[in-house]
CSV table of C-alpha atoms in Angstrom, one decimal:
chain,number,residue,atom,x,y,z
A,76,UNK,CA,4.6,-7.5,-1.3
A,77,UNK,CA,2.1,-8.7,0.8
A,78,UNK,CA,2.4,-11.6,3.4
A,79,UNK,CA,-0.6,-14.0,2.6
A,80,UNK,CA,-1.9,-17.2,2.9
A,81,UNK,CA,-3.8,-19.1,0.6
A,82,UNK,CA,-7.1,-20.3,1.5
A,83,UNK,CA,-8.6,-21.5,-1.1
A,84,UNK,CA,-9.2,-21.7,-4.8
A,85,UNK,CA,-11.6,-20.2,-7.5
A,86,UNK,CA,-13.3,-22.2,-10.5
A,87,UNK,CA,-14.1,-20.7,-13.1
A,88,UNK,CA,-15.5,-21.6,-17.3
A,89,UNK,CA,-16.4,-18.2,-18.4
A,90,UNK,CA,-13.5,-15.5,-18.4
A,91,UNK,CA,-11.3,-13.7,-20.2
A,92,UNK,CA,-8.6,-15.5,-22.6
A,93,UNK,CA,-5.9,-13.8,-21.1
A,94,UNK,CA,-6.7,-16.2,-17.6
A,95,UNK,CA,-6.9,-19.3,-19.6
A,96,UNK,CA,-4.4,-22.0,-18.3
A,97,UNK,CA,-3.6,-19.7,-14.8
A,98,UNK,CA,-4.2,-21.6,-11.2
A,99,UNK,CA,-6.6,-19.0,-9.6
A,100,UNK,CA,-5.9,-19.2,-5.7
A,101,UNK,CA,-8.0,-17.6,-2.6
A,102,UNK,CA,-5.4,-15.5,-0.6
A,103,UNK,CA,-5.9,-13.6,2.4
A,104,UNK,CA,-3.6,-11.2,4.0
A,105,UNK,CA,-1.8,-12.2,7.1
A,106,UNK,CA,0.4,-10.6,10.0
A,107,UNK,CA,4.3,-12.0,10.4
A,108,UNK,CA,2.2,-14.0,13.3
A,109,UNK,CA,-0.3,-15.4,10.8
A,110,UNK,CA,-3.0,-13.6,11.9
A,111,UNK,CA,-5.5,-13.5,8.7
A,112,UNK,CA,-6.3,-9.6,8.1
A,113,UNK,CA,-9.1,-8.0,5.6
A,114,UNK,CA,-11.2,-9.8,3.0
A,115,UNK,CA,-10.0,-12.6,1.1
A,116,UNK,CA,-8.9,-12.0,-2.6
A,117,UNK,CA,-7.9,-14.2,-5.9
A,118,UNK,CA,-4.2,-14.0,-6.9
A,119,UNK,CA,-2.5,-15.8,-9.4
A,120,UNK,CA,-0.5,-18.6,-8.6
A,121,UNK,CA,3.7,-18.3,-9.9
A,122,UNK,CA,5.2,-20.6,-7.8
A,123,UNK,CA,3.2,-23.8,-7.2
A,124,UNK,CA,2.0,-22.8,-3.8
A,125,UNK,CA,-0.6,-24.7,-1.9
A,126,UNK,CA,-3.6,-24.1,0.6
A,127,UNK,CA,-2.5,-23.1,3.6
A,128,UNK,CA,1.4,-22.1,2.8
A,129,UNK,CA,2.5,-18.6,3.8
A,130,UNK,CA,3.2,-16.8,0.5
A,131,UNK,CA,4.1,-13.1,-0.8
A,132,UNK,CA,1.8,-11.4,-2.9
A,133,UNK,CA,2.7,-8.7,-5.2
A,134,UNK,CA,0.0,-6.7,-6.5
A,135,UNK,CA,-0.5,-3.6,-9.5
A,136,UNK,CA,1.6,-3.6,-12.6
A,137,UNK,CA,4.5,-5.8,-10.3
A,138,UNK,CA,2.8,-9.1,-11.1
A,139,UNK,CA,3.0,-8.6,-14.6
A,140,UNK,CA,7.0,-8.4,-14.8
A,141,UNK,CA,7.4,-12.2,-14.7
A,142,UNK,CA,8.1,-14.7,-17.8
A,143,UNK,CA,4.8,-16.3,-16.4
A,144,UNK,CA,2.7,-13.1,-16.6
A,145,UNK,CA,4.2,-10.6,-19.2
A,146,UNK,CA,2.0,-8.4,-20.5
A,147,UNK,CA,-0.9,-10.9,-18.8
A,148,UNK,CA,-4.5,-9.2,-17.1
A,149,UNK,CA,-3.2,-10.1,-13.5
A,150,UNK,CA,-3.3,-7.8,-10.9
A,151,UNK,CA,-1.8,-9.8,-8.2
A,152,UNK,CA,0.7,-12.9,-8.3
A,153,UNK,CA,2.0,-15.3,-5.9
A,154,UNK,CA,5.6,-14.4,-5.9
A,155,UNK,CA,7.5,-16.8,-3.3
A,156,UNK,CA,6.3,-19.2,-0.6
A,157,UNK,CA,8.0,-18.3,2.7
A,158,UNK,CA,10.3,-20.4,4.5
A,159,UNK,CA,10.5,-18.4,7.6
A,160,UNK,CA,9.8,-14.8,9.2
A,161,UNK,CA,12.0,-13.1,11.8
A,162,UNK,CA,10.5,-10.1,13.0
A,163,UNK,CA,12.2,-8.2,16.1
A,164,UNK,CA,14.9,-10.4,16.7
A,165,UNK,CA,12.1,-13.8,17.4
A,166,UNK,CA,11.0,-15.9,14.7
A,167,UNK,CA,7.6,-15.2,14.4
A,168,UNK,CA,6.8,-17.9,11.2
A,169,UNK,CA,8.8,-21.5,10.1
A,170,UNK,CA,7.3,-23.3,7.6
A,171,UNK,CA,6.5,-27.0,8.5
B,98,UNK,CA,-8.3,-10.2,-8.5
B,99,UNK,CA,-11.7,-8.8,-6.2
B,100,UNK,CA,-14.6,-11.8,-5.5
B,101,UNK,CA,-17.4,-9.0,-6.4
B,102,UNK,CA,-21.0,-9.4,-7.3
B,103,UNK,CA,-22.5,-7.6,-9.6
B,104,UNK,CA,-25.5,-5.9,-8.6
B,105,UNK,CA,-26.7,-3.5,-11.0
B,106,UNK,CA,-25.8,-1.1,-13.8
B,107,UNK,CA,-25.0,2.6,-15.0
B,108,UNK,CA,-26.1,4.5,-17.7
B,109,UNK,CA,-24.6,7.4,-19.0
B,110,UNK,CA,-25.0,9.6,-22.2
B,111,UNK,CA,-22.2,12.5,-21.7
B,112,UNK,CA,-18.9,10.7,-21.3
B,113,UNK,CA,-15.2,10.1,-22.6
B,114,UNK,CA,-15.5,8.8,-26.2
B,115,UNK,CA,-13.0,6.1,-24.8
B,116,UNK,CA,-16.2,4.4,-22.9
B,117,UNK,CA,-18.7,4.1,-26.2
B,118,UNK,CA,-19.6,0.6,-26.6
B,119,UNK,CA,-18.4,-0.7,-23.1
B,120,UNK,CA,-20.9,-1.8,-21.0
B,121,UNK,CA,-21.1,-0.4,-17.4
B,122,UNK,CA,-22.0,-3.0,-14.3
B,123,UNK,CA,-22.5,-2.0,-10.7
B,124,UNK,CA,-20.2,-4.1,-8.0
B,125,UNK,CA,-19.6,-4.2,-5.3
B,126,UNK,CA,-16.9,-6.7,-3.5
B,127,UNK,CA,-17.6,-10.0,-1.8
B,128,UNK,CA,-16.5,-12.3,0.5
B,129,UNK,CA,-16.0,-16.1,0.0
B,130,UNK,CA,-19.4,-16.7,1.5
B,131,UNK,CA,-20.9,-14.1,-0.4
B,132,UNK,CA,-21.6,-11.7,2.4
B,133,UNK,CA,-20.6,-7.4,0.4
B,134,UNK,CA,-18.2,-5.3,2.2
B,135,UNK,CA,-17.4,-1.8,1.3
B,136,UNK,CA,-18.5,0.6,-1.2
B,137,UNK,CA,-20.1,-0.6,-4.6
B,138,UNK,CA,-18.3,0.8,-7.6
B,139,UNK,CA,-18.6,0.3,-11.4
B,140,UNK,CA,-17.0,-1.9,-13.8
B,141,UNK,CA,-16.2,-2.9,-17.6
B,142,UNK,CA,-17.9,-6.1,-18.0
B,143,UNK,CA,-15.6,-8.4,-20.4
B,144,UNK,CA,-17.5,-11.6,-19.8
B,145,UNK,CA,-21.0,-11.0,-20.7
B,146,UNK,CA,-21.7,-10.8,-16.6
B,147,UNK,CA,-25.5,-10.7,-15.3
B,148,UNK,CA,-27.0,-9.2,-12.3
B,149,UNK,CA,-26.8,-11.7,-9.1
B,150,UNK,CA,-23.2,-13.2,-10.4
B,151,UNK,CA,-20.3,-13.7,-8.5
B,152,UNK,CA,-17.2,-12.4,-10.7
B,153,UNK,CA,-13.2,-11.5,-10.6
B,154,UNK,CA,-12.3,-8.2,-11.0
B,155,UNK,CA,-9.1,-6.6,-11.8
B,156,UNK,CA,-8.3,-3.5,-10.8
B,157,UNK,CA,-5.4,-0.8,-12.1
B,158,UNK,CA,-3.4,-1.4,-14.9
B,159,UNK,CA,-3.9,-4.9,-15.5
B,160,UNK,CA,-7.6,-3.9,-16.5
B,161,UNK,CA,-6.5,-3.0,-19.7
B,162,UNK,CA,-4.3,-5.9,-20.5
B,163,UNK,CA,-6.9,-7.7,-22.3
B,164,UNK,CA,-7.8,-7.7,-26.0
B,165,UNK,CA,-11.1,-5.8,-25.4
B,166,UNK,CA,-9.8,-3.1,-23.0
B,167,UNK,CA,-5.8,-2.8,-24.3
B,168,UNK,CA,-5.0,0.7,-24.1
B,169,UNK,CA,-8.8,1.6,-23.3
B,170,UNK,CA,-10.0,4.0,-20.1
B,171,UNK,CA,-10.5,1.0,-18.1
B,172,UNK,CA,-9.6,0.7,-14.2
B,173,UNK,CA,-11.4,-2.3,-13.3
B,174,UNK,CA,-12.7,-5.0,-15.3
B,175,UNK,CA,-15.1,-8.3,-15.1
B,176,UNK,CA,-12.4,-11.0,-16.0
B,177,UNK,CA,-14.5,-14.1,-14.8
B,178,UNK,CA,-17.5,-15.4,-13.9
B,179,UNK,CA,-17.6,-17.8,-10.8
B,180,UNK,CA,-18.2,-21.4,-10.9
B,181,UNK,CA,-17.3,-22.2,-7.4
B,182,UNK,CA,-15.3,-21.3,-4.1
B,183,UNK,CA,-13.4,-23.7,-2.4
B,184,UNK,CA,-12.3,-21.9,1.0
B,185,UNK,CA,-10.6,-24.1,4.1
B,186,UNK,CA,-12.0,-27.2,1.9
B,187,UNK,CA,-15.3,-26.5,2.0
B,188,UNK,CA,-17.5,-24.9,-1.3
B,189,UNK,CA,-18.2,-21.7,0.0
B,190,UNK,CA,-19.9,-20.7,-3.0
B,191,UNK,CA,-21.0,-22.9,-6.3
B,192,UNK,CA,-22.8,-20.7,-8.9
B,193,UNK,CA,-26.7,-22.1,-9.4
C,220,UNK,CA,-14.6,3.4,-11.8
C,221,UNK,CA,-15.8,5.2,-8.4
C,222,UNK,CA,-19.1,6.9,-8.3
C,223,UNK,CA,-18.7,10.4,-6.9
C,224,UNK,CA,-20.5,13.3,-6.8
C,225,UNK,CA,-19.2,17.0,-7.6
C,226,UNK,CA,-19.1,19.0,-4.8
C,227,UNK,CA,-16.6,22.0,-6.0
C,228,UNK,CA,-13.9,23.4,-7.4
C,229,UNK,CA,-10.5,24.0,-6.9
C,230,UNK,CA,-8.0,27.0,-7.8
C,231,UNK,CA,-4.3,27.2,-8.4
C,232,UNK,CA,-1.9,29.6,-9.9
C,233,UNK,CA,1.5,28.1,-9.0
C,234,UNK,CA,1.6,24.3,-10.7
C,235,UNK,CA,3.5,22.2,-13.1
C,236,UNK,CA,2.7,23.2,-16.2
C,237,UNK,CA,0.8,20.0,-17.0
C,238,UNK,CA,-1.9,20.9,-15.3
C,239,UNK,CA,-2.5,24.1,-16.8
C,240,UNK,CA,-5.7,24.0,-19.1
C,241,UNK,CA,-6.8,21.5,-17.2
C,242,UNK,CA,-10.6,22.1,-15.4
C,243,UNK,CA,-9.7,20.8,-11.5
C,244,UNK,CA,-13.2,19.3,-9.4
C,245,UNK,CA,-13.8,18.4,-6.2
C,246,UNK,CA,-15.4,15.2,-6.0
C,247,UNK,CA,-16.5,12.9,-3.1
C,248,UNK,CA,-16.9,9.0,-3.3
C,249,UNK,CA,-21.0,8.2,-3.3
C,250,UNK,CA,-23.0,4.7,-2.6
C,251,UNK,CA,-25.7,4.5,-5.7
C,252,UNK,CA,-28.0,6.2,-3.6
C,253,UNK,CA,-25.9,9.2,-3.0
C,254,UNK,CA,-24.7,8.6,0.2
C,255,UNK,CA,-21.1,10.7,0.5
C,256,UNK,CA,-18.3,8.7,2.0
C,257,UNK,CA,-14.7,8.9,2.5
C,258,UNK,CA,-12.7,12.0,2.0
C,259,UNK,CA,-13.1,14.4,-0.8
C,260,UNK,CA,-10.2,14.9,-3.6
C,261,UNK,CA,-9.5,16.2,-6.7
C,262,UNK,CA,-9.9,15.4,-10.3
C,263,UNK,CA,-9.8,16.6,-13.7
C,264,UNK,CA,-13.0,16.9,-15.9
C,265,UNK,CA,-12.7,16.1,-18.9
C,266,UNK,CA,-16.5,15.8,-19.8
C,267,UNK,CA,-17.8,19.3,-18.4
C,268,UNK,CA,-19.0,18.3,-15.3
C,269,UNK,CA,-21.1,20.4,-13.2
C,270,UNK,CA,-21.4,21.0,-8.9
C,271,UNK,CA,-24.2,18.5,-8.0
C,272,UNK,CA,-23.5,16.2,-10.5
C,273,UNK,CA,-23.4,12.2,-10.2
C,274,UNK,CA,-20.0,11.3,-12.0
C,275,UNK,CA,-17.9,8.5,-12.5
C,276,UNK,CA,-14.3,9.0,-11.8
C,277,UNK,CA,-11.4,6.5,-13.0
C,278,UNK,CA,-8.4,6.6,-11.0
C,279,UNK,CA,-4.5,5.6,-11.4
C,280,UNK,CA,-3.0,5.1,-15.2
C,281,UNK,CA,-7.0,4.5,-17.1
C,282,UNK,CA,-7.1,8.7,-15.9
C,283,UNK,CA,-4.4,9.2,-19.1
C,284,UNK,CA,-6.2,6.9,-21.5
C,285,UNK,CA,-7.8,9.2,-23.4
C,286,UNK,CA,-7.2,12.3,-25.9
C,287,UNK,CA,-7.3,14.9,-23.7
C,288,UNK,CA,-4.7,13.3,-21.0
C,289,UNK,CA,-2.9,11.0,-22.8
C,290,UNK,CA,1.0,11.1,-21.2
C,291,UNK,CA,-0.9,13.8,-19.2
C,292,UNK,CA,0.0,13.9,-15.2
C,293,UNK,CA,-3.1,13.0,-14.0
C,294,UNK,CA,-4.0,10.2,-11.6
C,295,UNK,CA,-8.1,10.9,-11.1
C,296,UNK,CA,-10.6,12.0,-14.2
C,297,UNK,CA,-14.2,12.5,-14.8
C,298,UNK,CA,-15.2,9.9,-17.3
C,299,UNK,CA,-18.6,10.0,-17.4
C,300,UNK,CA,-21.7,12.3,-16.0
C,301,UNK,CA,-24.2,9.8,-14.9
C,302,UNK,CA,-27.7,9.4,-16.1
C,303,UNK,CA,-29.1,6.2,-13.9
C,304,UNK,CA,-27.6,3.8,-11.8
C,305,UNK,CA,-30.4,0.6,-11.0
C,306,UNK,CA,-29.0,-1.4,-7.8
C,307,UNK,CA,-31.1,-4.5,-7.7
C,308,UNK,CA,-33.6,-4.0,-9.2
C,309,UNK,CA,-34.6,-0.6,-8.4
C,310,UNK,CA,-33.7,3.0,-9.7
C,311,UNK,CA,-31.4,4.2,-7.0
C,312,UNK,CA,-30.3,7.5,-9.1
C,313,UNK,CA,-31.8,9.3,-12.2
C,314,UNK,CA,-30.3,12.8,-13.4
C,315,UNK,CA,-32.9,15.4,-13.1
D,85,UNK,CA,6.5,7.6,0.0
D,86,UNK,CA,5.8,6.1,3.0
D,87,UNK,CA,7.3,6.5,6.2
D,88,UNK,CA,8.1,3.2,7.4
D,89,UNK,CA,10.6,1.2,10.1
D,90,UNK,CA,12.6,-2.3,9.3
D,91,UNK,CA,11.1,-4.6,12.1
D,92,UNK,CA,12.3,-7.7,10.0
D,93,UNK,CA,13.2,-10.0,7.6
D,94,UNK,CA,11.6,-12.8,5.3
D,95,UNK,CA,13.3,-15.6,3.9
D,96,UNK,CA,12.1,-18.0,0.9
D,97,UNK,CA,13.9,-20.8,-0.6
D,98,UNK,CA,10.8,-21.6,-4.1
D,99,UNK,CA,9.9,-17.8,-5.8
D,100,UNK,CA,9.6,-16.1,-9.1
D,101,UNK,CA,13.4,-16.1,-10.7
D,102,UNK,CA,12.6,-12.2,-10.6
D,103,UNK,CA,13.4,-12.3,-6.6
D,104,UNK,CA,16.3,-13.9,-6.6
D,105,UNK,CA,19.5,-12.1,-5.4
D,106,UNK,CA,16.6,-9.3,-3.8
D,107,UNK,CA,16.8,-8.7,0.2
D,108,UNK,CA,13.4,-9.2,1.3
D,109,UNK,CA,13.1,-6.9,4.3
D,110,UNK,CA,9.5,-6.8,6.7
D,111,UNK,CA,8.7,-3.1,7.2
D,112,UNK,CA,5.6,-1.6,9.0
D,113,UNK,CA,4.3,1.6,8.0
D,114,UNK,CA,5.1,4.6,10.7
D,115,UNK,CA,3.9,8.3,11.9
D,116,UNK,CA,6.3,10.8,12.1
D,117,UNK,CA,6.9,10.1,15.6
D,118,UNK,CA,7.4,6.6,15.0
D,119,UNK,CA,4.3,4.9,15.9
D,120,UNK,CA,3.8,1.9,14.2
D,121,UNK,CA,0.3,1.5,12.2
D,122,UNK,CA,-1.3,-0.8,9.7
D,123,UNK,CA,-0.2,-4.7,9.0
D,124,UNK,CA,3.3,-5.3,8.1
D,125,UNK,CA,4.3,-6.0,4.3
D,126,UNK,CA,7.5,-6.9,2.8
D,127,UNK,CA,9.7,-4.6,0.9
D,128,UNK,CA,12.9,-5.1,-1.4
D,129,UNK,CA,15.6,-3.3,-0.2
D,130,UNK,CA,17.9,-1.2,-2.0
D,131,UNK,CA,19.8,0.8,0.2
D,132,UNK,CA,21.1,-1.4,2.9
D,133,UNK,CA,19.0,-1.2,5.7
D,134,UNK,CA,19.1,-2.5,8.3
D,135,UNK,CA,16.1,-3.6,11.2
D,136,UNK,CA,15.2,-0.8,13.3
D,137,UNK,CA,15.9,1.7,10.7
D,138,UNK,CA,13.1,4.2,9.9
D,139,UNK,CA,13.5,4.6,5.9
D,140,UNK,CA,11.2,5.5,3.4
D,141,UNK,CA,9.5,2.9,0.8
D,142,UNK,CA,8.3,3.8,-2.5
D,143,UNK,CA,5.0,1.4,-3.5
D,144,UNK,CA,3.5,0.5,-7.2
D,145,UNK,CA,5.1,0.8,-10.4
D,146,UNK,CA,7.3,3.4,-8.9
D,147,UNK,CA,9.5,0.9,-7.2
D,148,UNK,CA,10.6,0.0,-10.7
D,149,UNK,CA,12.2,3.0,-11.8
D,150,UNK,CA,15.7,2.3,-10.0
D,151,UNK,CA,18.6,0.8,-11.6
D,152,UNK,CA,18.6,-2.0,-9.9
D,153,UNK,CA,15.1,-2.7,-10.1
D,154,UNK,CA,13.9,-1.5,-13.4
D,155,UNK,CA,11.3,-4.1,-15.0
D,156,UNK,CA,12.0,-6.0,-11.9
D,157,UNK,CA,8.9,-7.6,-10.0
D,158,UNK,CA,9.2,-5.3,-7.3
D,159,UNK,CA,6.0,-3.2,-5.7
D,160,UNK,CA,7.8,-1.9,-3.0
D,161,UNK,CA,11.4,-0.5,-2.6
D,162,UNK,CA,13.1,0.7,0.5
D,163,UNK,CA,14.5,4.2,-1.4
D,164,UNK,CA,16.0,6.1,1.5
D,165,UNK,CA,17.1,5.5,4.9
D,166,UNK,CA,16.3,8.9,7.2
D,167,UNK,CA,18.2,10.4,8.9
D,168,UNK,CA,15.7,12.9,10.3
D,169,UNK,CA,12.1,14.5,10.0
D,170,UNK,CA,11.0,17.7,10.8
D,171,UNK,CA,7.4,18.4,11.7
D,172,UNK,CA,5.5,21.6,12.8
D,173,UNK,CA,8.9,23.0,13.3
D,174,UNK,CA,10.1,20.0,16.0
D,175,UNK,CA,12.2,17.6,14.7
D,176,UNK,CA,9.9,14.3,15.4
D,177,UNK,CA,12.7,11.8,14.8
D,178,UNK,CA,16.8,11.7,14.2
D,179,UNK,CA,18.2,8.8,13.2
D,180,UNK,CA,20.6,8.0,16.4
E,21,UNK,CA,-5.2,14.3,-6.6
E,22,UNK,CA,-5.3,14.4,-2.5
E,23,UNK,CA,-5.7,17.6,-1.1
E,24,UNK,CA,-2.8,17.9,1.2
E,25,UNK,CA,-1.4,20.1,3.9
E,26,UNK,CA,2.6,20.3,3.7
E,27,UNK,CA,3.8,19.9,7.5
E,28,UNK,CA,7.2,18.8,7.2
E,29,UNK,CA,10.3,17.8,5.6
E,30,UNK,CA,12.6,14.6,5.7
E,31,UNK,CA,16.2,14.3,5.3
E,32,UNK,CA,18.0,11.2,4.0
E,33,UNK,CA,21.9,10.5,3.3
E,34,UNK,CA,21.7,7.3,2.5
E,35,UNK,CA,18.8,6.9,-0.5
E,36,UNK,CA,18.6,5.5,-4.1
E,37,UNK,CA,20.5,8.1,-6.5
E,38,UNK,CA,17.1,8.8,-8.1
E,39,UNK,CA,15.7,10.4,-4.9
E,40,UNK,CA,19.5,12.7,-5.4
E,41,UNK,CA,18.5,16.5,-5.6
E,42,UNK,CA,14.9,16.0,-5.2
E,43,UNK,CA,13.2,18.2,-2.1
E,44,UNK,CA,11.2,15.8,0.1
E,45,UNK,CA,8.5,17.1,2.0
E,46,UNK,CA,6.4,15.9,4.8
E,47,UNK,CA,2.4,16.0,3.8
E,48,UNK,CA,-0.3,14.8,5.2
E,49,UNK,CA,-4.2,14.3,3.6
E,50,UNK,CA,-6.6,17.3,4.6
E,51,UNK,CA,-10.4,17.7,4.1
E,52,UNK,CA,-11.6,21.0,2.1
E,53,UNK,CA,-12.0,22.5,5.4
E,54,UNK,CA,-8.3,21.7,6.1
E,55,UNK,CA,-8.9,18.8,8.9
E,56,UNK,CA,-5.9,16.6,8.4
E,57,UNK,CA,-6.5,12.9,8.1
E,58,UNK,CA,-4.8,9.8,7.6
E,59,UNK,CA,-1.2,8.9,8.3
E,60,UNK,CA,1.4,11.4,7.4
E,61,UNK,CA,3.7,10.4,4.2
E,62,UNK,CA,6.5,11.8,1.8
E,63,UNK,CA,6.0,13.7,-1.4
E,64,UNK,CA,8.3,15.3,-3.4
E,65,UNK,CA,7.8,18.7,-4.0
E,66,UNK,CA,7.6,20.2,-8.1
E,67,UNK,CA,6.8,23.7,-7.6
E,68,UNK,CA,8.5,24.8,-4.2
E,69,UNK,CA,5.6,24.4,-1.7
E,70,UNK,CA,6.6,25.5,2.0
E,71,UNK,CA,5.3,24.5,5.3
E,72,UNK,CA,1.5,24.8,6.1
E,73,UNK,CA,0.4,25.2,2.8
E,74,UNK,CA,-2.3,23.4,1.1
E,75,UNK,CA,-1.6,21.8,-1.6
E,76,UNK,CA,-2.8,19.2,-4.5
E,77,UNK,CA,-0.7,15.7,-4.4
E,78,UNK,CA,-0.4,13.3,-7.5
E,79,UNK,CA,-0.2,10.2,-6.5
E,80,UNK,CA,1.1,6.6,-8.1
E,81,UNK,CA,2.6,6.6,-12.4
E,82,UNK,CA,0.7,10.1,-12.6
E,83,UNK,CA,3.3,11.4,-10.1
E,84,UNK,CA,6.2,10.5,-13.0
E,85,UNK,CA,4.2,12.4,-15.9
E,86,UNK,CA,6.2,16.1,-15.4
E,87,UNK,CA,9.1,17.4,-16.9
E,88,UNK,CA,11.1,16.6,-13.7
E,89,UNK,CA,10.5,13.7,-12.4
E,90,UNK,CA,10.1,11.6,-16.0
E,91,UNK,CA,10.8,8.2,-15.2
E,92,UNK,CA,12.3,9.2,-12.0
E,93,UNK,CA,10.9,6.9,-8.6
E,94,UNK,CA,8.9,9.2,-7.6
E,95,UNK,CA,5.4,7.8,-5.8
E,96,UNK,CA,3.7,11.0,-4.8
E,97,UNK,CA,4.1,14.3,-6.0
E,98,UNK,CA,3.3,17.6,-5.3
E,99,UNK,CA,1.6,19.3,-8.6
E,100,UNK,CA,0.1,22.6,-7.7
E,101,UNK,CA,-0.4,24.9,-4.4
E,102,UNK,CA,-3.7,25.8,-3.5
E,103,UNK,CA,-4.9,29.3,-3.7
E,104,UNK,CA,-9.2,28.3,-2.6
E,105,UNK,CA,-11.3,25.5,-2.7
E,106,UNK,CA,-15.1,26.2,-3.2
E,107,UNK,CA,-17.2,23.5,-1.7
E,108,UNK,CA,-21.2,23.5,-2.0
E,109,UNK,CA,-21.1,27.1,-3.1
E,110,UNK,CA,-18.7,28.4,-0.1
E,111,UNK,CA,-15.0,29.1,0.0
E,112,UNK,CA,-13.7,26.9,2.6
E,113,UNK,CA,-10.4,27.9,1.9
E,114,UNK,CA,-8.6,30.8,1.1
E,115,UNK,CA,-4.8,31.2,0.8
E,116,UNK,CA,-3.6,33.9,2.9
């Protein structure tokens, strides 16, 4: 999964059925330090996560082997909204 | 999902019997503020997409999750057309 | 899809059987106006594609969505030979 | 499969039911000589690694195909732990 | 596919019992004039490729479509060794 924070959020009236009813989130890909990496991308929100939480991000078939998303057109899913991130024995992220 | 805008189309007489009927839209992805990055590529439109409009598109496998598409050739697809952006709380985009 | 263009060919005689039959390109990524980019790889044709031709290429699981490599082993096909592609407005590619 | 070195460990308290009970390692993709390259991404574990390890993580749908994650929400498994590589005829890394 | 050059192997104790009995094999992404590119990763090898020699990677579900590797986790496989690759009308490569 990818470590991402959401940015944002995406409006829209005219899509498929398949994404009616689903929170459509801005997420941007982040370092362990929460550095924001590469251009920003829409994922579908599983967990109830907010702007500006660290989240993971699975993407490909992965975020459709949830109850939520089952057989679902998503190609990318919030998955879990970190608590923390220890990378080489320092924690490099604590949510606030 | 990609941000993308699509910015043209393809047409093509000799191809997979799988693609009849599908319509074929040039994108290429976006950022939240609307400025393309990387290489422009084509697909499905499931929306009824124009020229000029900011869209989602899935990519992979989840492309062909969708009533139109199930179990078509499809490895990207217009899911949704853009009303707005909301980025860092500010519109970044809001569809004229 | 990716646009790509047909640059050559490819020969084998030792491969899993599922590729026997099976007509193998070499294709390179192009921009709508036939700029090359990236690095070239291989796919299967499935719609006789010649060298020089403008192509699109699905890649991943759509590449076994049809007929011809259906359960197939096959992760990049020729879907379609290109007759036009208009970028804004303007005719960036017509088949000659 | 990539080539890839533990440098961490994520922890999450709210996520998808289809995490739970899953060890959420932070691995960075590596050359054969152990340089470290591209942004770190989180990767289930199933083989006991531990941080510092180089192992090797399978990515996509293939990440599903274990026992113990099959029609999990898993995109990326830690498969192997290495115990050495051998490259050009030198062996570039053994496990120590 | 990639075209690939085979420049290694890996060794692994400790690994999933999926990966059991399969060979794995050191590859990294090469040009049709055989420059190598890219970061180097693991493929597993279906026809019994040896060092140095070029040959044609399946990559992602396509890699699971053979006779041997069937809903095994396999992420990148090797299908076929090269004998030549014909680019813009000249061989620029030749198995010797």
């Amino acid at each position: 999964m990818l470590i991402a924070r959401v940015v944002g959020s995406a409006v829209s009236t005219i899509k498929e059925p398949e994404l009616h009813g689903l929170k459509l989130l801005v997420v941007r890909e982040a370092t362990p330090t929460d550095e924001l990496v590469g251009t920003p991308f829409v994922a579908v929100d599983g967990v109830g996560a907010g702007e500006g939480e660290l989240v993971l991000v699975a993407t490909g078939s992965a975020a459709r082997q949830t109850a939520r998303t089952r057989d679902g057109a998503v190609d990318a899913l919030i998955m879990a909204i970190l608590d923390s991130l220890e990378v080489e024995g320092a924690t490099t992220f604590r949510k606030s």
